[in-house]
GROMACS .gro file of C-alpha atoms in nm:
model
  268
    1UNK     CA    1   6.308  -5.313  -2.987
    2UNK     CA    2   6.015  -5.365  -2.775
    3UNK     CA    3   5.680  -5.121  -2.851
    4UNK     CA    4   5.572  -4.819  -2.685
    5UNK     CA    5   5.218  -4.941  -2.779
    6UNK     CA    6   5.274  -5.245  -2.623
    7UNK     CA    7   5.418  -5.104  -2.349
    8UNK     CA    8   5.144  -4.866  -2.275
    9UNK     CA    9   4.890  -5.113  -2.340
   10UNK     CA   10   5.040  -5.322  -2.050
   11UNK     CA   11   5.052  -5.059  -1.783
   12UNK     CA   12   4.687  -5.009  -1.888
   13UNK     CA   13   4.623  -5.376  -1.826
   14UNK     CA   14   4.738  -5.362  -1.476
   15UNK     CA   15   4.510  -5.367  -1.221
   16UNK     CA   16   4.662  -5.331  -0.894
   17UNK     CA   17   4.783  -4.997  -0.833
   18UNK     CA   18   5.110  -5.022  -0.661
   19UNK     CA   19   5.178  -5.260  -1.039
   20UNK     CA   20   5.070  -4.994  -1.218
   21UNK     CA   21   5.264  -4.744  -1.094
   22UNK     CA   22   5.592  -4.936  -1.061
   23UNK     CA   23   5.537  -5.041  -1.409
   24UNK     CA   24   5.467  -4.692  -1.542
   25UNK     CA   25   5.768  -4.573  -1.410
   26UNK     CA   26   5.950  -4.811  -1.597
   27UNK     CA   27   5.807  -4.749  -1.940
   28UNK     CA   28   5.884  -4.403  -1.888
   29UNK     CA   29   6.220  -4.454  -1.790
   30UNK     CA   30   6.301  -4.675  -2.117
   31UNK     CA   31   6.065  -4.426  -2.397
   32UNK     CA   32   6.315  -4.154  -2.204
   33UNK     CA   33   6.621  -4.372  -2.292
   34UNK     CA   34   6.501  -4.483  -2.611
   35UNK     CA   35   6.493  -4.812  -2.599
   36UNK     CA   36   6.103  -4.818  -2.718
   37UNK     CA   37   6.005  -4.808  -3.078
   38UNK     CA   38   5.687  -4.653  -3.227
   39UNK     CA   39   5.600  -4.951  -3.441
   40UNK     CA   40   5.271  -4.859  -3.507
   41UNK     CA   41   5.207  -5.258  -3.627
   42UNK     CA   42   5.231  -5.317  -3.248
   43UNK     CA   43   4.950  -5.471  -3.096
   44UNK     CA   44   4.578  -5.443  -3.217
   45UNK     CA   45   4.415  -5.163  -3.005
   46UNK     CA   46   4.167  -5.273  -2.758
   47UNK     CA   47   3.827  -5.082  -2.700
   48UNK     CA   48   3.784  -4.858  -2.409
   49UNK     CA   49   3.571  -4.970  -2.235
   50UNK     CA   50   3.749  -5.341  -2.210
   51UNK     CA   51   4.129  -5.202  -2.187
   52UNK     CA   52   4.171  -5.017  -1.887
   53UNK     CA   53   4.242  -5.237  -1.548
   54UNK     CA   54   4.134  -5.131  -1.217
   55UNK     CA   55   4.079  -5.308  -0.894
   56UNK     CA   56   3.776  -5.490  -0.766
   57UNK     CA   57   3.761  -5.192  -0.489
   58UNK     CA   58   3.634  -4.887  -0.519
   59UNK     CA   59   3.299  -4.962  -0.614
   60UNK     CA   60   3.169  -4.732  -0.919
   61UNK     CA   61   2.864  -4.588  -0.832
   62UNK     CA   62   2.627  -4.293  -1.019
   63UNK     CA   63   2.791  -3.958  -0.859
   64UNK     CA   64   2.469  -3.872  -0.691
   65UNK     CA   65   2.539  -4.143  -0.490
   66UNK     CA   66   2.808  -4.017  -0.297
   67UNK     CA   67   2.793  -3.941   0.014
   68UNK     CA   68   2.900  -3.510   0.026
   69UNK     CA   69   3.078  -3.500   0.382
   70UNK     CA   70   3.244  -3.154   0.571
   71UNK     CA   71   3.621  -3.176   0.613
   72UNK     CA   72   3.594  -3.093   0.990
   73UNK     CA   73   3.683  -3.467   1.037
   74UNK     CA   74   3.952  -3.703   0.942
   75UNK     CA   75   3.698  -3.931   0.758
   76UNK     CA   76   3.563  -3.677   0.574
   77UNK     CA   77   3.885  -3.524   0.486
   78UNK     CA   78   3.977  -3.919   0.397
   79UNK     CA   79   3.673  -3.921   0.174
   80UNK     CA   80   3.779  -3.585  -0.033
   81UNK     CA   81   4.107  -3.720  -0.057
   82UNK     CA   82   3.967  -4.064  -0.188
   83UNK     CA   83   3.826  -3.912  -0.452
   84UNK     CA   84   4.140  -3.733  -0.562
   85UNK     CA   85   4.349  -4.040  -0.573
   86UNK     CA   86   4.050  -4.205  -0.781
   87UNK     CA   87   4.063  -3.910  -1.007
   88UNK     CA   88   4.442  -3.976  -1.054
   89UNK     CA   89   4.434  -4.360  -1.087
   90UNK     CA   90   4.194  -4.257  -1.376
   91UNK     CA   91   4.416  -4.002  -1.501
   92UNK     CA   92   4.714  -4.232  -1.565
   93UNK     CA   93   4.485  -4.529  -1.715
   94UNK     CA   94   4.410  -4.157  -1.981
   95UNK     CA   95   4.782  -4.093  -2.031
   96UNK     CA   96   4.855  -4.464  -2.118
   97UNK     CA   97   4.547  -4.483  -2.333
   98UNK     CA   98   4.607  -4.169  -2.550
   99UNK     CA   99   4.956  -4.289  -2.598
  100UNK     CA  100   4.835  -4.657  -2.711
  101UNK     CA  101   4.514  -4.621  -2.903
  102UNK     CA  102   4.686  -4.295  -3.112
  103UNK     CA  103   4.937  -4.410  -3.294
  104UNK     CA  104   4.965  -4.183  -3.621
  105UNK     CA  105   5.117  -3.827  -3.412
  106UNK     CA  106   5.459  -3.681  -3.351
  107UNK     CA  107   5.717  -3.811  -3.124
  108UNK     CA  108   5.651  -3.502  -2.904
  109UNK     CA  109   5.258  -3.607  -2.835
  110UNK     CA  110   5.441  -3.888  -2.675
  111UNK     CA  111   5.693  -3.779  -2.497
  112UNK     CA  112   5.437  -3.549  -2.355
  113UNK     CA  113   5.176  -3.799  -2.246
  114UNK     CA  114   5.457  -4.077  -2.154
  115UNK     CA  115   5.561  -3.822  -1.898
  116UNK     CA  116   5.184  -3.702  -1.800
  117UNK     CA  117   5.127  -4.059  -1.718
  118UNK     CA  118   5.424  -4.072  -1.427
  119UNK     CA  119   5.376  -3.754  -1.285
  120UNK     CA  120   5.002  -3.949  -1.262
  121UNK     CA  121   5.109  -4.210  -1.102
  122UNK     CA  122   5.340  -4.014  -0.864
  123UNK     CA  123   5.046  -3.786  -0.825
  124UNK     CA  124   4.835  -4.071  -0.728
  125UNK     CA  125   5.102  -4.227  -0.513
  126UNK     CA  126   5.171  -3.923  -0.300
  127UNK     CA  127   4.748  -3.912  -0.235
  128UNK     CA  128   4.762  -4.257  -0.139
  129UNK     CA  129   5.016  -4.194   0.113
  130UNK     CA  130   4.810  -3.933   0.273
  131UNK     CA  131   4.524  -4.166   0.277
  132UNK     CA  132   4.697  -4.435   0.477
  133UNK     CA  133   4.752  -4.119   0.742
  134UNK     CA  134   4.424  -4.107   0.786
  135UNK     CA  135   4.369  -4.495   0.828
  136UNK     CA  136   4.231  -4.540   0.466
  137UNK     CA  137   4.312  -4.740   0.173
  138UNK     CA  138   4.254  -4.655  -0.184
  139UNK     CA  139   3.896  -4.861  -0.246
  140UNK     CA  140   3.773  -4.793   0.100
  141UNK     CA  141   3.505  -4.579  -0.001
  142UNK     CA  142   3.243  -4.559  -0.335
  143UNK     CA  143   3.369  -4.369  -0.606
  144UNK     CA  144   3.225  -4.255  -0.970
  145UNK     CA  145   3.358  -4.373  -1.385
  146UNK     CA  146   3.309  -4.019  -1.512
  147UNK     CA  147   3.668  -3.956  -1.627
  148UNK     CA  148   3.712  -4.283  -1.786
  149UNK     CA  149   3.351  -4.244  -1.920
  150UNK     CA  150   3.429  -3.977  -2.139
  151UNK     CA  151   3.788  -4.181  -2.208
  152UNK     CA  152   3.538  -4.444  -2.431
  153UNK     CA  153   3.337  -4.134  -2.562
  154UNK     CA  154   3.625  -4.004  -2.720
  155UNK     CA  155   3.799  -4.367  -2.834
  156UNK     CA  156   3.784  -4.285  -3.206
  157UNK     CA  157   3.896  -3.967  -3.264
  158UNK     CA  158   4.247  -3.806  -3.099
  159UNK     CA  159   4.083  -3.431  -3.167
  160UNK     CA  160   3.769  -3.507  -2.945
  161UNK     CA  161   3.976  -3.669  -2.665
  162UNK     CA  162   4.238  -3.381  -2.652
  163UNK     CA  163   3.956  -3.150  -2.625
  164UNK     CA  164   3.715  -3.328  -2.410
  165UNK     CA  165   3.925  -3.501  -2.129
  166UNK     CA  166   4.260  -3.276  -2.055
  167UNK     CA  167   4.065  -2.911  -2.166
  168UNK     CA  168   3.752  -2.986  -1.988
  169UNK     CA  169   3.754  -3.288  -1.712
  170UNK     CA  170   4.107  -3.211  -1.565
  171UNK     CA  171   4.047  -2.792  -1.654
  172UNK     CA  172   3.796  -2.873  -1.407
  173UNK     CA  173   4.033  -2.957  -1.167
  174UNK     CA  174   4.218  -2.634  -1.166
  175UNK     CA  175   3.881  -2.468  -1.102
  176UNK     CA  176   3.827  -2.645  -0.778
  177UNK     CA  177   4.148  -2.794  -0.636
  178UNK     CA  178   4.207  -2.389  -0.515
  179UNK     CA  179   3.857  -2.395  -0.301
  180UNK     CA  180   3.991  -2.765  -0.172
  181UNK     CA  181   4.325  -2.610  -0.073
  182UNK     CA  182   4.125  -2.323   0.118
  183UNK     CA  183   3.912  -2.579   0.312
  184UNK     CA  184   4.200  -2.826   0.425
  185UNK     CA  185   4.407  -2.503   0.509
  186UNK     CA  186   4.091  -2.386   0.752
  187UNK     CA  187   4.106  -2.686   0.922
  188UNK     CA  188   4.443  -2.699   0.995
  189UNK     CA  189   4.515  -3.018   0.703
  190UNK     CA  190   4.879  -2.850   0.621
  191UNK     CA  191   5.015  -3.241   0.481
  192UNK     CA  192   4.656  -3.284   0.292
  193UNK     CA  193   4.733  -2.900   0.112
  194UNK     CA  194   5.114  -3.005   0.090
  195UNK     CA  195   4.968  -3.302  -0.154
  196UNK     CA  196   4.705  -3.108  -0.351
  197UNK     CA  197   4.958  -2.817  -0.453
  198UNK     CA  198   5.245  -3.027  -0.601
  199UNK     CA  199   4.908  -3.199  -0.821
  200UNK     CA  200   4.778  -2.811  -0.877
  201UNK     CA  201   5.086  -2.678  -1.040
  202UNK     CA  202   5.204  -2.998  -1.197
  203UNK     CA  203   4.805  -3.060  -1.376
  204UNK     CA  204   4.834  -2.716  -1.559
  205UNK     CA  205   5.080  -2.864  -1.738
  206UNK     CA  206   4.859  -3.151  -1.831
  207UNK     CA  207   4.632  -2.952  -1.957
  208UNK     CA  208   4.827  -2.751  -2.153
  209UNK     CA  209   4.960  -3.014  -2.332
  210UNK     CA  210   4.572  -3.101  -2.394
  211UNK     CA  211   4.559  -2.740  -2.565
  212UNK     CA  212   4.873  -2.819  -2.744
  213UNK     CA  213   4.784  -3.133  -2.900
  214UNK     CA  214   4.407  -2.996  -2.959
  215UNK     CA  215   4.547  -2.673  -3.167
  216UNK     CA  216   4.813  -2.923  -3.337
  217UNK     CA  217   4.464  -3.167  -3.448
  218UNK     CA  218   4.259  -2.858  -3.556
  219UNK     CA  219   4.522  -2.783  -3.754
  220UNK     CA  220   4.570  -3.065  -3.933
  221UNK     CA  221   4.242  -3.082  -4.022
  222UNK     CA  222   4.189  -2.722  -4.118
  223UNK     CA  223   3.958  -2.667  -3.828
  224UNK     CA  224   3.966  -2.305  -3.621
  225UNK     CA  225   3.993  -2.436  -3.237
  226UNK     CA  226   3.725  -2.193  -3.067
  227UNK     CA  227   3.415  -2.302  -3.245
  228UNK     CA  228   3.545  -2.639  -3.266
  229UNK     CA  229   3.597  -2.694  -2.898
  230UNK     CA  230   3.249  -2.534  -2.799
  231UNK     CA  231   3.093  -2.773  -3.115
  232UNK     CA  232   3.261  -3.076  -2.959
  233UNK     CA  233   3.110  -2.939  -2.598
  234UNK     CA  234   2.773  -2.880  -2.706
  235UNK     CA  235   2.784  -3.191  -2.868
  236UNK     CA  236   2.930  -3.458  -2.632
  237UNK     CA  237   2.830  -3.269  -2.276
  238UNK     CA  238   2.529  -3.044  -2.359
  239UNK     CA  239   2.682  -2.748  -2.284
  240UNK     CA  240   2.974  -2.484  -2.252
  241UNK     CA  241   3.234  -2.498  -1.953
  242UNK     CA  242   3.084  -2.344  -1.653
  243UNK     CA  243   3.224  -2.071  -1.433
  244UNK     CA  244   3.404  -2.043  -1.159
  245UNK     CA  245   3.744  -2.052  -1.303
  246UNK     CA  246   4.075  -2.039  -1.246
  247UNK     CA  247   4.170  -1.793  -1.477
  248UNK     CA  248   4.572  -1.784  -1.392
  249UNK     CA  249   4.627  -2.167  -1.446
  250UNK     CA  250   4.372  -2.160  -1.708
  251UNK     CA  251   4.606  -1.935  -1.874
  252UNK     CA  252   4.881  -2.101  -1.831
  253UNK     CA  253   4.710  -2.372  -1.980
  254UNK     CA  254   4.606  -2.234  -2.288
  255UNK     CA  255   4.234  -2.053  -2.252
  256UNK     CA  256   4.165  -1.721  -2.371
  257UNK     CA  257   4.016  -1.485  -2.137
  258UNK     CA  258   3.809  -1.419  -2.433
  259UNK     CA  259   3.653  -1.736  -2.438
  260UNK     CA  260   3.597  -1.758  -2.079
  261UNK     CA  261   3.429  -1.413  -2.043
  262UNK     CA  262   3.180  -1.580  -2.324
  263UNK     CA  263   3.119  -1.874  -2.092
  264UNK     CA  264   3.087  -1.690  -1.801
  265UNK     CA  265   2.834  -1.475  -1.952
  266UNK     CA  266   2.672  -1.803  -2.101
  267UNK     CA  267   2.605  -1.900  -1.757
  268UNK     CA  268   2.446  -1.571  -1.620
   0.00000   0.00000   0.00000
């Protein structure tokens, strides 16, 4: 029987997208069936920063580098788009990594980031789409390695990347895709909103299983969850999560109002 490790080491490999997310689907389709083993003597794991494959295009520049543009045009609506589909390219190269370089958890961490990594790649296949409606191609424009940044940051330790990259880099996302969904819906964008609301209620889901997995970690290592979040926080990114946010999917997600009262207070 063939390895998930393997498996999800090889959709990380890929490096053209359209691969990747044919591939992904497949992997999925056989942990669902069962036909992949957790044979953790699989393949040695890879470093971050080597593993993941990506295209030649877009071209990673420092985030202060990109261009801001209004969405009272098609390219800059193509340009905020971009960025989401970058975002979710990342976001299933994350899935397939915390499945492959983590290799000592339950069957259910699995199943749960198998399954975050196609809804990923269907996420980022439904952007694309979009895109080529507004005559542009994934690696068009300039885009930023934040996500996958923090992805080597966090190589070493499951606890840190549960809390790090689903509970505070996609969290983000909650936070702002509502504001995104308010602009494209002023200017009349109803397929661009049709996009980012399937990825806004699917990516609370991805972040609760973040939560999930964090709790599950902190657990296992006798740790309470609040203080060790806001340690890893302070620690890794300088500070606590900053308001506004999106209290109802946070929620849903996991956060305690409690906690995000003490942020938002934090921040004045």
């Amino acid at each position: 029987m063939d390895s998930l490790f393997n498996a999800a080491r090889d959709c990380l490999r890929l490096t053209d997208p359209a691969e990747k997310i044919a591939r992904t689907a497949a992997v999925a389709a056989a942990w669902r069936a069962g036909t992949l083993s957790r044979d953790s003597a699989a393949a040695e794991i890879e470093c971050a920063e080597t593993v993941a494959g990506r295209p030649p295009r877009p071209q990673l520049v420092p985030p202060r580098q990109l261009p801001q543009r209004g969405l009272g045009t098609p390219a800059g609506r193509a340009a905020l788009l971009h960025a989401v589909a970058h975002i979710e390219f990342n976001a299933i190269n994350l899935a397939w990594d915390a499945v492959y370089r983590f290799r000592d958890m339950p069957r259910a961490y699995y199943d749960d980031w198998v399954g975050v990594a196609a809804d990923e790649a269907r996420h980022f296949s439904l952007v694309a789409a979009r895109l080529r409606e507004l005559d542009t191609a994934y690696g068009d424009l300039d885009a930023h390695n934040g996500l996958w940044d923090m992805a080597c940051k966090t190589q070493h330790a499951v606890l840190a990347r549960m809390a790090l990259v689903p509970r505070v880099l996609e969290a983000r996302g909650l936070d702002v895709t509502p504001g995104m969904i308010q602009r494209l819906t002023e200017v009349g964008d109803t397929a661009s909103v049709a996009v980012l609301v399937v990825i806004l209620r699917e990516e609370v889901a991805h972040v609760a299983a973040g939560t999930r997995w964090f709790e599950w970690c902190c657990a296992a290592a006798g740790l309470v969850p609040g203080p060790t979040f806001e340690r890893l926080l302070v620690t890794h990114m300088g500070a606590l999560p900053r308001p506004p946010f999106n209290r109802e999917a946070r929620r849903a997600a996991g956060f305690d109002d409690a906690d995000m009262d003490r942020w938002q207070g934090a921040a004045g």
